[in-house]
Short mmCIF file of C-alpha atoms in Angstrom, two decimals:
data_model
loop_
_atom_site.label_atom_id
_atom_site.label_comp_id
_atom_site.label_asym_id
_atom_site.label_seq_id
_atom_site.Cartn_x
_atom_site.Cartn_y
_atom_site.Cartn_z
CA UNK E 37 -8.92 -33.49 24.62
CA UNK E 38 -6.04 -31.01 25.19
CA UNK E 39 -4.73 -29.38 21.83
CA UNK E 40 -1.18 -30.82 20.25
CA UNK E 41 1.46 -28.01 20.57
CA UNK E 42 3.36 -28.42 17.65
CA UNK E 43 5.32 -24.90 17.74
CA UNK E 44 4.80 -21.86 19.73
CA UNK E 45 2.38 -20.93 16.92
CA UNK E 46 0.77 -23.96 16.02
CA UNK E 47 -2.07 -26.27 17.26
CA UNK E 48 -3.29 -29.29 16.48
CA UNK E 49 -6.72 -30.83 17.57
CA UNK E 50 -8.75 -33.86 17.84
CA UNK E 51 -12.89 -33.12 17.10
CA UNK E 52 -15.27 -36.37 17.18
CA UNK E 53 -19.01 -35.16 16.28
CA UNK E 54 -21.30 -37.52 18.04
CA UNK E 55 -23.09 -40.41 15.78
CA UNK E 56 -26.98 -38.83 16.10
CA UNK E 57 -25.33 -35.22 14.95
CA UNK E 58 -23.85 -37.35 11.52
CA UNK E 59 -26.91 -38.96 11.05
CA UNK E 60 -29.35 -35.89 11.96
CA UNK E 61 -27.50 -33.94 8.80
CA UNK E 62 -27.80 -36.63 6.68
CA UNK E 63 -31.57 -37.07 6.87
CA UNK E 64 -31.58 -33.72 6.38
CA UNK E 65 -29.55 -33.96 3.25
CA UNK E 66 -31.67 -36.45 2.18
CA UNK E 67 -34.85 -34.68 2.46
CA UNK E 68 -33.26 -31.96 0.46
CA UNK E 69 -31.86 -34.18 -2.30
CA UNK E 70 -35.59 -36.10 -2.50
CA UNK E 71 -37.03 -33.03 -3.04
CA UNK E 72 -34.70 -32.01 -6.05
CA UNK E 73 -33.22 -35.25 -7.67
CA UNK E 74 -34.50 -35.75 -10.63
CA UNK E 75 -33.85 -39.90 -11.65
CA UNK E 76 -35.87 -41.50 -14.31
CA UNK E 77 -38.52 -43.75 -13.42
CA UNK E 78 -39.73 -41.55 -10.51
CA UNK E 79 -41.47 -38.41 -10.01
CA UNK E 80 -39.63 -35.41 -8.76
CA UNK E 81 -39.95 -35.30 -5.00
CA UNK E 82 -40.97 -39.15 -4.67
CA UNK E 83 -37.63 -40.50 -4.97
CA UNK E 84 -37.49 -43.01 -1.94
CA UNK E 85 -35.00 -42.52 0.33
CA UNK E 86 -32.84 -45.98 -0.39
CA UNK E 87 -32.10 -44.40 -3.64
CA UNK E 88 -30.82 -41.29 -2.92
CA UNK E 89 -28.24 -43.38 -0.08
CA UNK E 90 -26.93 -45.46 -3.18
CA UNK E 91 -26.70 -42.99 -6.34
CA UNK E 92 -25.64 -39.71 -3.85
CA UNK E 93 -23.14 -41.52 -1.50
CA UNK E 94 -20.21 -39.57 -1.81
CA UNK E 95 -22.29 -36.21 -2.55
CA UNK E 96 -23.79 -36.88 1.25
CA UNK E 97 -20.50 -37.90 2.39
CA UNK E 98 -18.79 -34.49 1.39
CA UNK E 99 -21.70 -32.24 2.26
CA UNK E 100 -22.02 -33.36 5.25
CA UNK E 101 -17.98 -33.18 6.06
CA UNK E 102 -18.71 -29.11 4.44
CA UNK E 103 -21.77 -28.84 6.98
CA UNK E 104 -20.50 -30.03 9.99
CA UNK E 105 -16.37 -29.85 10.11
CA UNK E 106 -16.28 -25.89 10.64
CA UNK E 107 -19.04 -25.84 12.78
CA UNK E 108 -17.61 -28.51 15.36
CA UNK E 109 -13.86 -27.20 14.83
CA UNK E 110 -14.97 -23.47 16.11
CA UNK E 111 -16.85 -25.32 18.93
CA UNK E 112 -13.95 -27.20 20.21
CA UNK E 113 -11.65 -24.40 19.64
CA UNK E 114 -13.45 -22.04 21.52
CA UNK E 115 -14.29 -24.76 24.51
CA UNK E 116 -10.12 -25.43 24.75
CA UNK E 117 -9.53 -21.41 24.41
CA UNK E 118 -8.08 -21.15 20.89
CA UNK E 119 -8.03 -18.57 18.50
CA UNK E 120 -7.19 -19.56 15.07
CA UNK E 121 -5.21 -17.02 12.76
CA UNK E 122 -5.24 -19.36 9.66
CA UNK E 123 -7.93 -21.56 8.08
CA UNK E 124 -7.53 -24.72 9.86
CA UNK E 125 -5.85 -27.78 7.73
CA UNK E 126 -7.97 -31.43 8.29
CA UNK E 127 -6.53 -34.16 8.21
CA UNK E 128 -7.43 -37.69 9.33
CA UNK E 129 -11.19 -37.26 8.52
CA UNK E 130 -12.82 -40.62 9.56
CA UNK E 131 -16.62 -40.78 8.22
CA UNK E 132 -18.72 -44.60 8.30
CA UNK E 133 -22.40 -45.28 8.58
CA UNK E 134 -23.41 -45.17 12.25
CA UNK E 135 -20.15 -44.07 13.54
CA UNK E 136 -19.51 -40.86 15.00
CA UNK E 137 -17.22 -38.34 12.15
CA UNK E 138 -13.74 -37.90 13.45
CA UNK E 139 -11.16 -35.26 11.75
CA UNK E 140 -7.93 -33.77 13.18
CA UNK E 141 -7.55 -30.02 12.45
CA UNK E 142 -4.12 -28.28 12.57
CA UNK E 143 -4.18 -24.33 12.30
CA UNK E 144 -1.84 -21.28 13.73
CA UNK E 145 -2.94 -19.36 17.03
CA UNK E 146 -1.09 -15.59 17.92
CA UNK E 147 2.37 -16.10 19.78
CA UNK E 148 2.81 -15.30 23.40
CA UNK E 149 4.11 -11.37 23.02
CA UNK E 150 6.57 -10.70 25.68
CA UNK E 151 8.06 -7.03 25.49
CA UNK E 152 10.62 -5.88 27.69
CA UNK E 153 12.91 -3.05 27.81
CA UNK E 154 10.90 -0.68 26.14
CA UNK E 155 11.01 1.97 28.46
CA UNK E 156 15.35 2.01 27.91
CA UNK E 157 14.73 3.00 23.95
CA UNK E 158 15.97 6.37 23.09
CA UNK E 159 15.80 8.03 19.53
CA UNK E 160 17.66 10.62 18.48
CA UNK E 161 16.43 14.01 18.19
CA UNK E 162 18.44 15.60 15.57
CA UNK E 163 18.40 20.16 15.77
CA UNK E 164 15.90 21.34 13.10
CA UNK E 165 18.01 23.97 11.03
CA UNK E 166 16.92 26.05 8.24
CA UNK E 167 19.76 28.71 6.72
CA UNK E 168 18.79 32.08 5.19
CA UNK E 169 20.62 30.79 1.90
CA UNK E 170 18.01 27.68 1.91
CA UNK E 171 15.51 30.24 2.34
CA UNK E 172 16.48 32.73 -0.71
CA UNK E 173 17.14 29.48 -3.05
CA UNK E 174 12.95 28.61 -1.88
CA UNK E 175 12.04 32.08 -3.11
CA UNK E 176 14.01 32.25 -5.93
CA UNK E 177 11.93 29.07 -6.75
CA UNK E 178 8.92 31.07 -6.34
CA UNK E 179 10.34 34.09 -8.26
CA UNK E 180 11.54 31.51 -11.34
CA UNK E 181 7.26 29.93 -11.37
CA UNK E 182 6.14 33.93 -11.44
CA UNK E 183 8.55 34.62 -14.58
CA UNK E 184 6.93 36.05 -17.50
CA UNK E 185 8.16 35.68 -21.02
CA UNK E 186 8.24 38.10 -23.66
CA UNK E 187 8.87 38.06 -27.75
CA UNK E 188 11.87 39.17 -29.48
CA UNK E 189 12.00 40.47 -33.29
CA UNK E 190 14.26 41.37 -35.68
CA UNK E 191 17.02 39.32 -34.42
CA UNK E 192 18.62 35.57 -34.01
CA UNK E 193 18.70 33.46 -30.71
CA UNK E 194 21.75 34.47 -28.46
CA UNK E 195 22.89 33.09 -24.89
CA UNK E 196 20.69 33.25 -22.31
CA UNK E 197 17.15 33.72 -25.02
CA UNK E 198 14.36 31.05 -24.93
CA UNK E 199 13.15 29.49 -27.60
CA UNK E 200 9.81 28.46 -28.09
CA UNK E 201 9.99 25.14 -30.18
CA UNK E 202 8.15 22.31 -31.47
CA UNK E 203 10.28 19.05 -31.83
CA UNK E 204 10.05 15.67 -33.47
CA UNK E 205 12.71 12.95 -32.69
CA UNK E 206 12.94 9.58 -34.25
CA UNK E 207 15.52 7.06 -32.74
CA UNK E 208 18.59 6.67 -35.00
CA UNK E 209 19.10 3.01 -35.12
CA UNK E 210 15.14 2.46 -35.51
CA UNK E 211 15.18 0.90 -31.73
CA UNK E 212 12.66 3.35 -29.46
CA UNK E 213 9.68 5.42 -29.40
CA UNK E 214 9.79 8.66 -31.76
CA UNK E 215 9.72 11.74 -29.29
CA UNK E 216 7.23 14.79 -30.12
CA UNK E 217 6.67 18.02 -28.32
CA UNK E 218 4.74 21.43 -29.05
CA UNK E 219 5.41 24.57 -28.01
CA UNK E 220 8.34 23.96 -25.45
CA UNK E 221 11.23 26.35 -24.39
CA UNK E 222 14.60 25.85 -24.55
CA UNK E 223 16.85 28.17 -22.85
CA UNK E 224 20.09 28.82 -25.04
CA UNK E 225 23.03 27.76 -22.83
CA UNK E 226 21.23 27.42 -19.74
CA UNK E 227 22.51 24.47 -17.37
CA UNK E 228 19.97 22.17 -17.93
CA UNK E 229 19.96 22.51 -22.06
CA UNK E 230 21.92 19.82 -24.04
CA UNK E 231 24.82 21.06 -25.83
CA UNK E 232 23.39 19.89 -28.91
CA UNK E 233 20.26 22.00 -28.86
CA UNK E 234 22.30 25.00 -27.56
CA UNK E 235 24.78 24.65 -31.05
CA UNK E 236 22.40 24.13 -33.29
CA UNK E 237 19.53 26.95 -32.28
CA UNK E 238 22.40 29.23 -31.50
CA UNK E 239 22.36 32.17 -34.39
CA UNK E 240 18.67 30.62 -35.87
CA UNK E 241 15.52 33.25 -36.47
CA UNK E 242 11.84 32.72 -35.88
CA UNK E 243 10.90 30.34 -38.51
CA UNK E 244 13.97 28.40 -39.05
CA UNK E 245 14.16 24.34 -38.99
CA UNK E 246 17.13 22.62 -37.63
CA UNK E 247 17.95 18.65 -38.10
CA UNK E 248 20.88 17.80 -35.82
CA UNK E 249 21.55 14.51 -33.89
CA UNK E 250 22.09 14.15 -30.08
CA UNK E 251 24.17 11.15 -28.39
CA UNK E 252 21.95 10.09 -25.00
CA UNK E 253 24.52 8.90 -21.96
CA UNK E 254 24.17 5.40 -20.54
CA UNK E 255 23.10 6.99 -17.55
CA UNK E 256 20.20 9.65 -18.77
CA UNK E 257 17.22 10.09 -16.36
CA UNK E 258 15.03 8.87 -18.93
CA UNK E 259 14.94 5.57 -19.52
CA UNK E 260 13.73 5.51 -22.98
CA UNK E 261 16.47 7.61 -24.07
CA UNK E 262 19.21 6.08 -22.23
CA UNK E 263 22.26 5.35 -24.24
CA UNK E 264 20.65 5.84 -28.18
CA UNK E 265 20.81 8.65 -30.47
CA UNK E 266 17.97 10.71 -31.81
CA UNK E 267 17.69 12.65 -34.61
CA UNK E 268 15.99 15.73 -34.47
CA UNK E 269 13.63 17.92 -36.35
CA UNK E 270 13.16 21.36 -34.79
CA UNK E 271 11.20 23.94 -35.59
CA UNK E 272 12.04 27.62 -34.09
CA UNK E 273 7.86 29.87 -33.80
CA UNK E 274 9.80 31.98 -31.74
CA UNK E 275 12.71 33.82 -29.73
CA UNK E 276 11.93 34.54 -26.02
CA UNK E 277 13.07 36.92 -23.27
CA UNK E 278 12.56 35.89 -19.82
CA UNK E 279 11.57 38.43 -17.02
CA UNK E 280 11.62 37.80 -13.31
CA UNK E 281 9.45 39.69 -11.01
CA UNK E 282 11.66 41.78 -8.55
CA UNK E 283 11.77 40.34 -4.76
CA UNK E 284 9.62 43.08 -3.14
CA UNK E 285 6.77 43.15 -0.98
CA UNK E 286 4.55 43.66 -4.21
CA UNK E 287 5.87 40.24 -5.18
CA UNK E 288 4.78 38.81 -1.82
CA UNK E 289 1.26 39.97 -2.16
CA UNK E 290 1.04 37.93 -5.67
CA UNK E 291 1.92 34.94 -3.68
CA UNK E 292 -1.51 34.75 -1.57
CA UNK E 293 -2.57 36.41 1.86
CA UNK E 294 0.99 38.03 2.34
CA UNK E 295 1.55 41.57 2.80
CA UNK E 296 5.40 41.83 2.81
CA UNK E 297 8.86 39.84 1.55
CA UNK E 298 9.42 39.54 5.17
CA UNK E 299 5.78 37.47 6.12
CA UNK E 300 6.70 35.00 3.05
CA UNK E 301 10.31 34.29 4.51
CA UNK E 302 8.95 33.56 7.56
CA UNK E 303 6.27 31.09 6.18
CA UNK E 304 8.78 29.63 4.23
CA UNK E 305 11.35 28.72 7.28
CA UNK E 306 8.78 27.45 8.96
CA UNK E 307 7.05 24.82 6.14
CA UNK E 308 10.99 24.03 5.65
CA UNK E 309 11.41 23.39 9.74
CA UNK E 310 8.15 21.61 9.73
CA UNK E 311 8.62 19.42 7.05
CA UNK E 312 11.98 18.43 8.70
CA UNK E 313 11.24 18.09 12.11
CA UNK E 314 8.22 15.10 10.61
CA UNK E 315 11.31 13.59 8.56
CA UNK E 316 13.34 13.67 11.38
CA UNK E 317 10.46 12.26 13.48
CA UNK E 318 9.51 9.48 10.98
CA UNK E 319 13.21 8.25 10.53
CA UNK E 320 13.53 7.78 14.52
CA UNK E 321 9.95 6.31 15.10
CA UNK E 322 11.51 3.81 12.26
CA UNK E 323 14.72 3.15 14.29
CA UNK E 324 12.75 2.78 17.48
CA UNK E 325 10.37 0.26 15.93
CA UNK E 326 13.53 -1.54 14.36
CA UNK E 327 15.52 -1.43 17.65
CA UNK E 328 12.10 -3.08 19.57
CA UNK E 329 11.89 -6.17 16.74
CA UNK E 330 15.55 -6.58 16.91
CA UNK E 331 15.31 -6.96 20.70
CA UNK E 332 11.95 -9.46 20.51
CA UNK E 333 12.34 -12.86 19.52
CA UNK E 334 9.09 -14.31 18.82
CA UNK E 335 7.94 -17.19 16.68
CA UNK E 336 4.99 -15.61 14.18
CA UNK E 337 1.96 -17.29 12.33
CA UNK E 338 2.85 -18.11 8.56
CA UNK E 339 -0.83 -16.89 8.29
CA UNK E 340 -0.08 -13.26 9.39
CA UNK E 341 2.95 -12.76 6.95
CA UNK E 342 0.80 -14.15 4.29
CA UNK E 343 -1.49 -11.37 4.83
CA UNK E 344 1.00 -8.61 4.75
CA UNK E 345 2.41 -9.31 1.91
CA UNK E 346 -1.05 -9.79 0.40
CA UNK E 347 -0.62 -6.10 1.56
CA UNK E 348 2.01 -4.97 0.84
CA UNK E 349 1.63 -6.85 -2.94
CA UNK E 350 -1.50 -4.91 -3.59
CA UNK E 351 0.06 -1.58 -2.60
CA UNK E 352 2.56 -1.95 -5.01
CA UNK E 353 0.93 -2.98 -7.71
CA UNK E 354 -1.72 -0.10 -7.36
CA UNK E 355 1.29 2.25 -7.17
CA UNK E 356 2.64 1.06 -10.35
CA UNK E 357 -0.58 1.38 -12.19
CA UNK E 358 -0.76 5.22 -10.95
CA UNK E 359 2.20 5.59 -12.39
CA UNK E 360 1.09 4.24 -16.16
CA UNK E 361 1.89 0.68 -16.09
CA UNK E 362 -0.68 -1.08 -17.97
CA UNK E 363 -3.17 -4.23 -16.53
CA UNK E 364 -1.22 -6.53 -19.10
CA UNK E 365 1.88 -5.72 -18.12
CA UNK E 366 1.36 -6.03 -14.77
CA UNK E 367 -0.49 -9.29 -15.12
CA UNK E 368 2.90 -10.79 -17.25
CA UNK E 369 4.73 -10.19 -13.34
CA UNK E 370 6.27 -13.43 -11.79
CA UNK E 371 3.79 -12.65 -8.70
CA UNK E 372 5.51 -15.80 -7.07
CA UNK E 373 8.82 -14.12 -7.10
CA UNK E 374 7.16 -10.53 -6.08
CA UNK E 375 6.21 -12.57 -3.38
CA UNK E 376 9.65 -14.21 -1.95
CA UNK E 377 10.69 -10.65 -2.11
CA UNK E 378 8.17 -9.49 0.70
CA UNK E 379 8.26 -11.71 3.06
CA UNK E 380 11.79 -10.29 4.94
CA UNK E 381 9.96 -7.19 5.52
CA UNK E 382 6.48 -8.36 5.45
CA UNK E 383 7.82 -10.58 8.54
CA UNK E 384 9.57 -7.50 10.05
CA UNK E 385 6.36 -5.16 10.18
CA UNK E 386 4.11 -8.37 11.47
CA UNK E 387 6.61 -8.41 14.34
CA UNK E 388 5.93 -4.63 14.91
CA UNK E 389 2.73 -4.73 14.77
CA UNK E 390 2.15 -6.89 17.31
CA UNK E 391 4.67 -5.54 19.54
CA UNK E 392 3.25 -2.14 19.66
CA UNK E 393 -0.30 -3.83 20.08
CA UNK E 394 1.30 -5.65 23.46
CA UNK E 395 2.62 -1.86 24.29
CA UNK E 396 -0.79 -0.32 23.73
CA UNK E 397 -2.32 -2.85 26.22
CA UNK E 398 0.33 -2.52 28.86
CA UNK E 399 0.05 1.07 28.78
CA UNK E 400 -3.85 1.45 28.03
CA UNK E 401 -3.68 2.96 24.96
CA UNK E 402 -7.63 3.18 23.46
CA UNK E 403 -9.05 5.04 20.32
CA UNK E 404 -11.82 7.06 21.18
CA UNK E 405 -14.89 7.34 18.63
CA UNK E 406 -13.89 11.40 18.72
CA UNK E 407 -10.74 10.31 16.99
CA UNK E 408 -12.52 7.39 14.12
CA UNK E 409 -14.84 10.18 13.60
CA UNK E 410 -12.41 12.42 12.64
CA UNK E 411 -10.65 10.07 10.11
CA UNK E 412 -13.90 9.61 8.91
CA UNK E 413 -14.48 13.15 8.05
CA UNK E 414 -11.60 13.54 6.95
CA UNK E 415 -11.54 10.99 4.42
CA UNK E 416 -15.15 12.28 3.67
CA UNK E 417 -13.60 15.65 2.93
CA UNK E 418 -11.27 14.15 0.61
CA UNK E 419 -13.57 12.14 -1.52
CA UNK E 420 -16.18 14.73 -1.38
CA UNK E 421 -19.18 12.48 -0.26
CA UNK E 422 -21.03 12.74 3.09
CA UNK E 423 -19.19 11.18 6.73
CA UNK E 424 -22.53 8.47 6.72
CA UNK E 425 -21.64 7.46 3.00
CA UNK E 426 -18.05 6.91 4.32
CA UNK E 427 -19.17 4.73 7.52
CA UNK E 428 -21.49 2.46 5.73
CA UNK E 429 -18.65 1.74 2.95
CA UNK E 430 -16.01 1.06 6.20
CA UNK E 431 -18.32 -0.92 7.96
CA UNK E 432 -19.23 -2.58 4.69
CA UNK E 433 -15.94 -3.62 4.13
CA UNK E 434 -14.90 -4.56 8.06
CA UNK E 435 -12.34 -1.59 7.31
CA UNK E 436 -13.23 0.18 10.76
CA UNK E 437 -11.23 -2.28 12.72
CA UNK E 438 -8.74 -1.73 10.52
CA UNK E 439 -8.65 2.26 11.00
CA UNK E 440 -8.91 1.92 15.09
CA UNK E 441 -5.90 -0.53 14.71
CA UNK E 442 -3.91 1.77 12.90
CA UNK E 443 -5.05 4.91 15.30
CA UNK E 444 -3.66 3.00 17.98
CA UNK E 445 -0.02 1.71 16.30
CA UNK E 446 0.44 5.67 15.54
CA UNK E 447 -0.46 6.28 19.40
CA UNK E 448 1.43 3.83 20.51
CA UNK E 449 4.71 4.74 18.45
CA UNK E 450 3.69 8.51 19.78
CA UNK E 451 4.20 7.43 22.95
CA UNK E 452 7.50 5.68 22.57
CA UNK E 453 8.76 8.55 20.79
CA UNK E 454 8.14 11.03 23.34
CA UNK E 455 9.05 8.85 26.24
CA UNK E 456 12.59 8.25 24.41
CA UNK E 457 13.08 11.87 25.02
#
């Protein structure tokens, strides 16, 4: 029987399991039950058949629905050419004595892909520039990590002295977490001190405590600190003169295999041009990829979107607990809500996906085993355990498939990119 087409995406069928196939399972069934039933008034294993029929019914009934339903729904779905994205739904399900078991399954196949116009996409290709002011500020960076610090006696902090502090601060109004740090510097009247430490520690000697209050803006980086006041205990160990190295070619040979100021310029245009140029790059593969969805209307299965933002979900959530957030906390999250959020863009990269996979077929794009073995070792060299470790885990975890795919989207969006030019 042909397959219902309820959307471009979805498929219904009718499956009828002949009578002797229902019947065959059940005897089996039985034979298993008889063997493990235990019912008083018979021995274990001589439990006559009769029995087992009348106590077991609906037991029988639904094992025999779990034995046979997926088996006979792949068959029929591979004899009309189907591919099911989703777990099939069954509906319908029609099971007597000595009549064949009838079900209706409804489930989501892939879309018909059509992509056209491809070939007309163009990205821009912004000019890579690096000034020699961009430059100097990158090595003045360098120079600032390289500075050395040196102690001061016999005198108070002025402008432009460090001092080397340890601070407690508790929150005025009692709302907050009590701040504590040892052995920090602050820089008296530098541009990124606060007023308040600069007028207090301003004039004060090795040794000296100061208690003064600071008022946080709404706006402070910090959260925690954002729009309270703290009061603070600090307590001066001591007064600091910084030294920068000078910018010669003995400062270049500090910084690794350089011989000369000249050498580290250079290799610092170039790791700025590089890293720009793959910014560049990245932003236009993104508009190309954009542009292609935009000009593709497809319907897609509710199953795939599920999936990405099963994705996308887990990606997030890992990211937040690298960043601190603890498992409670993370568990209290409206996941329901984290969900509805997703699904725009989860929808969006589904729709990508399988456009570039149409591309990669139209223009024979393949990933060689060269190139899965070298994402192996690299991930090997990463982890520090051996490439054959690495396979078995992939394999393990049916993550291979998963690597080529992605191999082949970065290809494919390659390709675009260049033929855009």
């Amino acid at each position: 029987m042909s397959p219902t087409e309820t959307s471009n995406t979805k498929r219904e069928i009718q499956v009828e399991i002949p009578v002797d196939e229902v019947n065959r399972e059940t005897e089996s069934l039985i034979q298993k039950y008889q063997k493990l039933a235990r019912i008083p008034g018979f021995r274990r294993g001589h439990v006559p058949a009769s029995i087992i029929r009348q106590r077991f019914a609906e037991d029988l009934k639904s094992d025999v629905v779990e034995a046979l339903v997926p088996r006979y729904f792949r068959k029929e779905a591979d004899k009309q050419g189907l591919i099911p994205v989703s777990q099939p739904q069954v509906t319908d399900l029609h099971l007597k004595d000595n009549e064949p078991l009838r079900f209706k399954a409804s489930f989501e196949v892939m879309p018909e892909v059509k992509v056209e116009g491809y070939k007309e996409l163009r990205a821009e290709k912004p000019e890579i520039t690096v000034t020699d002011e961009e430059v100097e500020q990158s090595l003045n960076g360098l120079r600032e990590q390289h500075a050395t610090y040196t102690s001061v006696e016999g005198r108070t902090l002025a402008d432009g002295d460090y001092a080397q502090v340890s601070l407690d601060g508790q929150p005025k109004d009692g709302d907050g977490k009590p701040v504590h740090m040892d052995d920090i510097m602050v820089e008296i009247a530098g541009k990124n001190t606060m007023p308040e430490f600069t007028e207090n520690l301003r004039g004060a000697s090795a040794g000296d405590e100061r208690v003064f209050d600071v008022v946080y803006a709404p706006d402070a980086a910090e959260q925690r600190l954002a729009g309270k006041t703290f009061t603070y205990t600090v307590r001066v160990q001591s007064i600091k003169q910084k030294s920068l190295p000078e910018l010669d070619d003995q400062f270049a040979t500090q910084l690794g295999e350089f011989k000369t100021l000249a050498e580290v310029r250079q290799r610092i245009r170039e790791g700025m041009e590089a890293e720009r140029k793959h910014t560049a790059e990245h932003e236009a593969k993104d508009k190309l990829v954009a542009e292609l969805v935009k000009r593709s209307e497809f319907e897609v299965p509710e199953a795939l979107v599920d999936r990405q933002i099963d994705v996308r979900l887990e990606r997030g959530l890992r990211a937040l607990a690298a960043q601190g957030m603890k498992a409670e906390d993370i568990k209290k999250m409206d996941l329901n809500r984290l969900r509805v959020g997703q699904r725009e863009q989860a929808l969006q990269e589904v729709k990508a996906s399988l456009l570039l996979d149409k591309i990669a077929e139209e223009e024979k794009i393949e990933v060689s085993d060269e190139e899965i073995n070298g994402e192996i070792d690299a991930l090997a060299r990463q982890s520090k355990q051996t490439p054959e470790a690495i396979r078995a885990r992939l394999t393990r975890d049916g993550a291979l498939d998963r690597i080529r795919n992605r191999i082949r989207s970065e290809k494919t969006l390659d390709f675009l990119y260049r033929q855009s030019a």
